[in-house]
Amino acid sequence: MLIHTVLLNPASDASQSAFDAAMQILAQLAETLPGMLAFHHGPNRDFEAKSQAYTYGFTCHFTDRAALEAYAANPDHQRAGALLVTHCKGGADGIFVSDLAV
């Protein structure tokens, strides 16, 4: 299984409604995309004070790399990603992504 983790550093003028829209799109994908097992999102509590700039994030669980690649190529994912890039500090530079094999 892969856990795809995304942390967001919102721009100072970021629209909460844009982030909400992106999360809704991604949540719908979790219900329909084969191999996408789960989607969770929420504020980053940063209890260890190591990621203060990244105030929001989400995780997606995938069965395997092929499912992650199908998600990446999906037009709805790309639409949600474009919303996030537009509203993060520095565009794509304001988005941290990791993929953990578990």
Backbone as JSON Lines, residues from 0, in Angstrom:
{"i":0,"aa":"M","n":[0.85,-1.17,0.0],"ca":[0.0,0.0,0.0],"c":[0.89,1.24,0.0]}
{"i":1,"aa":"L","n":[0.4,2.29,-0.63],"ca":[1.08,3.59,-0.64],"c":[0.23,4.62,0.08]}
{"i":2,"aa":"I","n":[0.88,5.44,0.89],"ca":[0.21,6.58,1.51],"c":[0.8,7.83,0.87]}
{"i":3,"aa":"H","n":[-0.05,8.53,0.16],"ca":[0.3,9.76,-0.55],"c":[-0.07,10.91,0.39]}
{"i":4,"aa":"T","n":[0.94,11.64,0.86],"ca":[0.73,12.73,1.81],"c":[1.04,14.05,1.14]}
{"i":5,"aa":"V","n":[0.12,15.0,1.29],"ca":[0.27,16.32,0.68],"c":[0.05,17.37,1.76]}
{"i":6,"aa":"L","n":[1.04,18.26,1.95],"ca":[0.91,19.37,2.89],"c":[0.9,20.67,2.1]}
{"i":7,"aa":"L","n":[0.05,21.6,2.53],"ca":[-0.2,22.84,1.8],"c":[0.22,24.06,2.6]}
{"i":8,"aa":"N","n":[0.91,24.97,1.92],"ca":[1.3,26.25,2.49],"c":[0.46,27.31,1.76]}
{"i":9,"aa":"P","n":[-0.7,27.66,2.31],"ca":[-1.59,28.6,1.61],"c":[-0.97,29.98,1.43]}
{"i":10,"aa":"A","n":[-1.26,30.58,0.3],"ca":[-0.85,31.96,0.05],"c":[-1.63,32.86,1.0]}
{"i":11,"aa":"S","n":[-1.11,34.05,1.25],"ca":[-1.76,34.97,2.2],"c":[-3.16,35.36,1.75]}
{"i":12,"aa":"D","n":[-3.4,35.35,0.45],"ca":[-4.73,35.7,-0.06],"c":[-5.53,34.48,-0.5]}
{"i":13,"aa":"A","n":[-5.15,33.3,0.0],"ca":[-5.8,32.06,-0.4],"c":[-7.28,32.05,-0.01]}
{"i":14,"aa":"S","n":[-8.06,31.47,-0.86],"ca":[-9.5,31.35,-0.64],"c":[-9.82,30.01,0.02]}
{"i":15,"aa":"Q","n":[-10.44,30.04,1.19],"ca":[-10.83,28.8,1.86],"c":[-11.81,28.02,0.99]}
{"i":16,"aa":"S","n":[-12.64,28.71,0.25],"ca":[-13.61,28.01,-0.6],"c":[-12.9,27.22,-1.7]}
{"i":17,"aa":"A","n":[-11.75,27.71,-2.18],"ca":[-10.99,26.96,-3.19],"c":[-10.43,25.68,-2.58]}
{"i":18,"aa":"F","n":[-9.91,25.76,-1.36],"ca":[-9.4,24.55,-0.7],"c":[-10.53,23.58,-0.42]}
{"i":19,"aa":"D","n":[-11.67,24.09,0.01],"ca":[-12.83,23.24,0.26],"c":[-13.27,22.53,-1.02]}
{"i":20,"aa":"A","n":[-13.27,23.27,-2.14],"ca":[-13.67,22.68,-3.42],"c":[-12.69,21.58,-3.83]}
{"i":21,"aa":"A","n":[-11.4,21.83,-3.66],"ca":[-10.41,20.81,-4.01],"c":[-10.58,19.57,-3.15]}
{"i":22,"aa":"M","n":[-10.82,19.74,-1.85],"ca":[-11.0,18.59,-0.96],"c":[-12.25,17.8,-1.34]}
{"i":23,"aa":"Q","n":[-13.29,18.49,-1.74],"ca":[-14.52,17.8,-2.17],"c":[-14.27,16.97,-3.42]}
{"i":24,"aa":"I","n":[-13.53,17.52,-4.37],"ca":[-13.2,16.78,-5.59],"c":[-12.42,15.52,-5.24]}
{"i":25,"aa":"L","n":[-11.42,15.66,-4.38],"ca":[-10.59,14.52,-4.02],"c":[-11.38,13.47,-3.22]}
{"i":26,"aa":"A","n":[-12.26,13.92,-2.36],"ca":[-13.09,12.98,-1.6],"c":[-13.99,12.17,-2.53]}
{"i":27,"aa":"Q","n":[-14.51,12.81,-3.57],"ca":[-15.34,12.09,-4.54],"c":[-14.52,11.06,-5.3]}
{"i":28,"aa":"L","n":[-13.27,11.39,-5.6],"ca":[-12.4,10.42,-6.28],"c":[-12.21,9.17,-5.44]}
{"i":29,"aa":"A","n":[-12.09,9.35,-4.14],"ca":[-11.89,8.2,-3.24],"c":[-13.07,7.24,-3.31]}
{"i":30,"aa":"E","n":[-14.22,7.76,-3.66],"ca":[-15.41,6.91,-3.75],"c":[-15.52,6.2,-5.08]}
{"i":31,"aa":"T","n":[-14.81,6.66,-6.11],"ca":[-15.02,6.12,-7.45],"c":[-13.77,5.56,-8.12]}
{"i":32,"aa":"L","n":[-12.6,5.97,-7.72],"ca":[-11.38,5.57,-8.41],"c":[-10.89,4.22,-7.91]}
{"i":33,"aa":"P","n":[-10.8,3.23,-8.78],"ca":[-10.3,1.92,-8.36],"c":[-8.88,2.03,-7.78]}
{"i":34,"aa":"G","n":[-8.66,1.37,-6.68],"ca":[-7.35,1.36,-6.06],"c":[-7.1,2.49,-5.08]}
{"i":35,"aa":"M","n":[-8.01,3.48,-5.04],"ca":[-7.9,4.55,-4.05],"c":[-8.73,4.12,-2.85]}
{"i":36,"aa":"L","n":[-8.06,3.8,-1.76],"ca":[-8.71,3.18,-0.62],"c":[-9.28,4.16,0.39]}
{"i":37,"aa":"A","n":[-8.63,5.32,0.54],"ca":[-9.07,6.27,1.57],"c":[-8.56,7.66,1.25]}
{"i":38,"aa":"F","n":[-9.28,8.65,1.77],"ca":[-8.89,10.05,1.65],"c":[-9.23,10.73,2.97]}
{"i":39,"aa":"H","n":[-8.26,11.43,3.54],"ca":[-8.47,12.17,4.78],"c":[-7.82,13.54,4.63]}
{"i":40,"aa":"H","n":[-8.44,14.55,5.2],"ca":[-7.86,15.9,5.13],"c":[-8.17,16.66,6.4]}
{"i":41,"aa":"G","n":[-7.35,17.68,6.65],"ca":[-7.59,18.51,7.82],"c":[-6.43,19.43,8.1]}
{"i":42,"aa":"P","n":[-6.59,20.26,9.13],"ca":[-5.52,21.19,9.5],"c":[-4.32,20.45,10.07]}
{"i":43,"aa":"N","n":[-3.14,20.95,9.78],"ca":[-1.9,20.41,10.32],"c":[-1.72,20.97,11.72]}
{"i":44,"aa":"R","n":[-1.76,20.14,12.72],"ca":[-1.61,20.58,14.1],"c":[-0.15,20.82,14.47]}
{"i":45,"aa":"D","n":[0.79,20.24,13.75],"ca":[2.23,20.48,13.91],"c":[2.66,20.46,15.37]}
{"i":46,"aa":"F","n":[2.34,19.4,16.08],"ca":[2.65,19.29,17.49],"c":[4.15,19.32,17.78]}
{"i":47,"aa":"E","n":[4.99,18.98,16.8],"ca":[6.43,18.98,17.0],"c":[7.09,20.26,16.48]}
{"i":48,"aa":"A","n":[6.3,21.2,15.99],"ca":[6.79,22.49,15.48],"c":[7.85,22.31,14.39]}
{"i":49,"aa":"K","n":[7.56,21.45,13.42],"ca":[8.51,21.2,12.34],"c":[7.96,21.56,10.97]}
{"i":50,"aa":"S","n":[6.68,21.93,10.9],"ca":[6.1,22.22,9.58],"c":[5.08,23.36,9.67]}
{"i":51,"aa":"Q","n":[5.47,24.43,10.34],"ca":[4.56,25.54,10.61],"c":[3.96,26.16,9.34]}
{"i":52,"aa":"A","n":[4.72,26.2,8.27],"ca":[4.24,26.84,7.04],"c":[3.12,26.05,6.38]}
{"i":53,"aa":"Y","n":[3.08,24.75,6.62],"ca":[2.1,23.88,5.97],"c":[0.91,23.7,6.91]}
{"i":54,"aa":"T","n":[-0.09,24.53,6.74],"ca":[-1.18,24.6,7.71],"c":[-2.34,23.65,7.41]}
{"i":55,"aa":"Y","n":[-2.32,23.01,6.26],"ca":[-3.42,22.09,5.91],"c":[-2.83,20.95,5.09]}
{"i":56,"aa":"G","n":[-3.5,19.82,5.09],"ca":[-3.0,18.71,4.3],"c":[-4.01,17.61,4.11]}
{"i":57,"aa":"F","n":[-3.59,16.62,3.34],"ca":[-4.44,15.46,3.12],"c":[-3.59,14.23,2.83]}
{"i":58,"aa":"T","n":[-4.19,13.07,3.04],"ca":[-3.57,11.81,2.69],"c":[-4.53,11.0,1.84]}
{"i":59,"aa":"C","n":[-3.95,10.25,0.94],"ca":[-4.7,9.29,0.13],"c":[-4.0,7.95,0.27]}
{"i":60,"aa":"H","n":[-4.76,6.9,0.43],"ca":[-4.2,5.55,0.5],"c":[-4.52,4.84,-0.8]}
{"i":61,"aa":"F","n":[-3.48,4.23,-1.39],"ca":[-3.63,3.51,-2.66],"c":[-3.15,2.08,-2.52]}
{"i":62,"aa":"T","n":[-3.74,1.2,-3.3],"ca":[-3.34,-0.2,-3.26],"c":[-1.91,-0.38,-3.74]}
{"i":63,"aa":"D","n":[-1.51,0.41,-4.76],"ca":[-0.19,0.24,-5.35],"c":[0.16,1.46,-6.21]}
{"i":64,"aa":"R","n":[1.32,1.42,-6.81],"ca":[1.79,2.54,-7.61],"c":[0.9,2.77,-8.83]}
{"i":65,"aa":"A","n":[0.39,1.71,-9.42],"ca":[-0.48,1.86,-10.59],"c":[-1.73,2.66,-10.22]}
{"i":66,"aa":"A","n":[-2.28,2.43,-9.05],"ca":[-3.46,3.18,-8.6],"c":[-3.1,4.64,-8.37]}
{"i":67,"aa":"L","n":[-1.93,4.9,-7.79],"ca":[-1.47,6.28,-7.59],"c":[-1.28,6.97,-8.94]}
{"i":68,"aa":"E","n":[-0.73,6.28,-9.9],"ca":[-0.52,6.87,-11.23],"c":[-1.84,7.15,-11.93]}
{"i":69,"aa":"A","n":[-2.84,6.27,-11.73],"ca":[-4.17,6.52,-12.3],"c":[-4.79,7.76,-11.68]}
{"i":70,"aa":"Y","n":[-4.61,7.92,-10.38],"ca":[-5.07,9.11,-9.67],"c":[-4.39,10.36,-10.23]}
{"i":71,"aa":"A","n":[-3.08,10.31,-10.4],"ca":[-2.32,11.46,-10.9],"c":[-2.79,11.88,-12.29]}
{"i":72,"aa":"A","n":[-3.16,10.91,-13.11],"ca":[-3.59,11.2,-14.49],"c":[-5.06,11.57,-14.59]}
{"i":73,"aa":"N","n":[-5.82,11.36,-13.52],"ca":[-7.26,11.61,-13.55],"c":[-7.55,13.11,-13.71]}
{"i":74,"aa":"P","n":[-8.45,13.48,-14.64],"ca":[-8.76,14.89,-14.86],"c":[-9.32,15.6,-13.61]}
{"i":75,"aa":"D","n":[-10.06,14.89,-12.78],"ca":[-10.58,15.52,-11.56],"c":[-9.44,15.82,-10.58]}
{"i":76,"aa":"H","n":[-8.49,14.91,-10.47],"ca":[-7.32,15.17,-9.63],"c":[-6.55,16.38,-10.16]}
{"i":77,"aa":"Q","n":[-6.38,16.43,-11.46],"ca":[-5.65,17.54,-12.06],"c":[-6.38,18.87,-11.84]}
{"i":78,"aa":"R","n":[-7.69,18.85,-11.87],"ca":[-8.48,20.06,-11.59],"c":[-8.29,20.5,-10.14]}
{"i":79,"aa":"A","n":[-8.36,19.55,-9.21],"ca":[-8.15,19.86,-7.79],"c":[-6.73,20.36,-7.57]}
{"i":80,"aa":"G","n":[-5.76,19.73,-8.21],"ca":[-4.37,20.15,-8.09],"c":[-4.15,21.57,-8.59]}
{"i":81,"aa":"A","n":[-4.8,21.92,-9.69],"ca":[-4.67,23.27,-10.23],"c":[-5.22,24.3,-9.25]}
{"i":82,"aa":"L","n":[-6.33,23.97,-8.59],"ca":[-6.88,24.87,-7.57],"c":[-5.88,25.07,-6.44]}
{"i":83,"aa":"L","n":[-5.27,23.99,-5.99],"ca":[-4.33,24.07,-4.89],"c":[-3.08,24.87,-5.28]}
{"i":84,"aa":"V","n":[-2.56,24.62,-6.46],"ca":[-1.38,25.35,-6.92],"c":[-1.67,26.85,-6.97]}
{"i":85,"aa":"T","n":[-2.85,27.2,-7.46],"ca":[-3.24,28.61,-7.57],"c":[-3.29,29.29,-6.21]}
{"i":86,"aa":"H","n":[-3.64,28.54,-5.17],"ca":[-3.86,29.15,-3.86],"c":[-2.78,28.84,-2.82]}
{"i":87,"aa":"C","n":[-1.65,28.26,-3.27],"ca":[-0.54,28.01,-2.35],"c":[0.58,29.01,-2.59]}
{"i":88,"aa":"K","n":[1.28,29.32,-1.53],"ca":[2.4,30.27,-1.59],"c":[3.47,29.74,-2.55]}
{"i":89,"aa":"G","n":[3.77,30.52,-3.58],"ca":[4.76,30.09,-4.56],"c":[4.25,29.05,-5.54]}
{"i":90,"aa":"G","n":[2.93,28.88,-5.62],"ca":[2.37,27.88,-6.53],"c":[2.73,26.48,-6.08]}
{"i":91,"aa":"A","n":[3.27,25.69,-7.0],"ca":[3.62,24.3,-6.68],"c":[4.69,24.22,-5.59]}
{"i":92,"aa":"D","n":[5.5,25.28,-5.43],"ca":[6.52,25.28,-4.37],"c":[5.89,25.29,-2.98]}
{"i":93,"aa":"G","n":[4.63,25.67,-2.88],"ca":[3.93,25.7,-1.61],"c":[3.22,24.39,-1.29]}
{"i":94,"aa":"I","n":[3.59,23.34,-2.01],"ca":[2.97,22.03,-1.81],"c":[4.06,21.0,-1.59]}
{"i":95,"aa":"F","n":[3.99,20.29,-0.45],"ca":[4.94,19.22,-0.13],"c":[4.23,17.89,-0.34]}
{"i":96,"aa":"V","n":[4.89,16.98,-1.05],"ca":[4.3,15.68,-1.33],"c":[5.28,14.58,-0.95]}
{"i":97,"aa":"S","n":[4.76,13.53,-0.32],"ca":[5.58,12.33,-0.09],"c":[4.7,11.1,-0.35]}
{"i":98,"aa":"D","n":[5.35,10.04,-0.77],"ca":[4.67,8.77,-1.02],"c":[5.38,7.69,-0.22]}
{"i":99,"aa":"L","n":[4.7,7.16,0.77],"ca":[5.28,6.14,1.64],"c":[4.76,4.76,1.28]}
{"i":100,"aa":"A","n":[5.65,3.82,1.1],"ca":[5.27,2.42,0.9],"c":[5.15,1.79,2.28]}
{"i":101,"aa":"V","n":[3.97,1.3,2.6],"ca":[3.75,0.69,3.92],"c":[3.2,-0.71,3.78]}
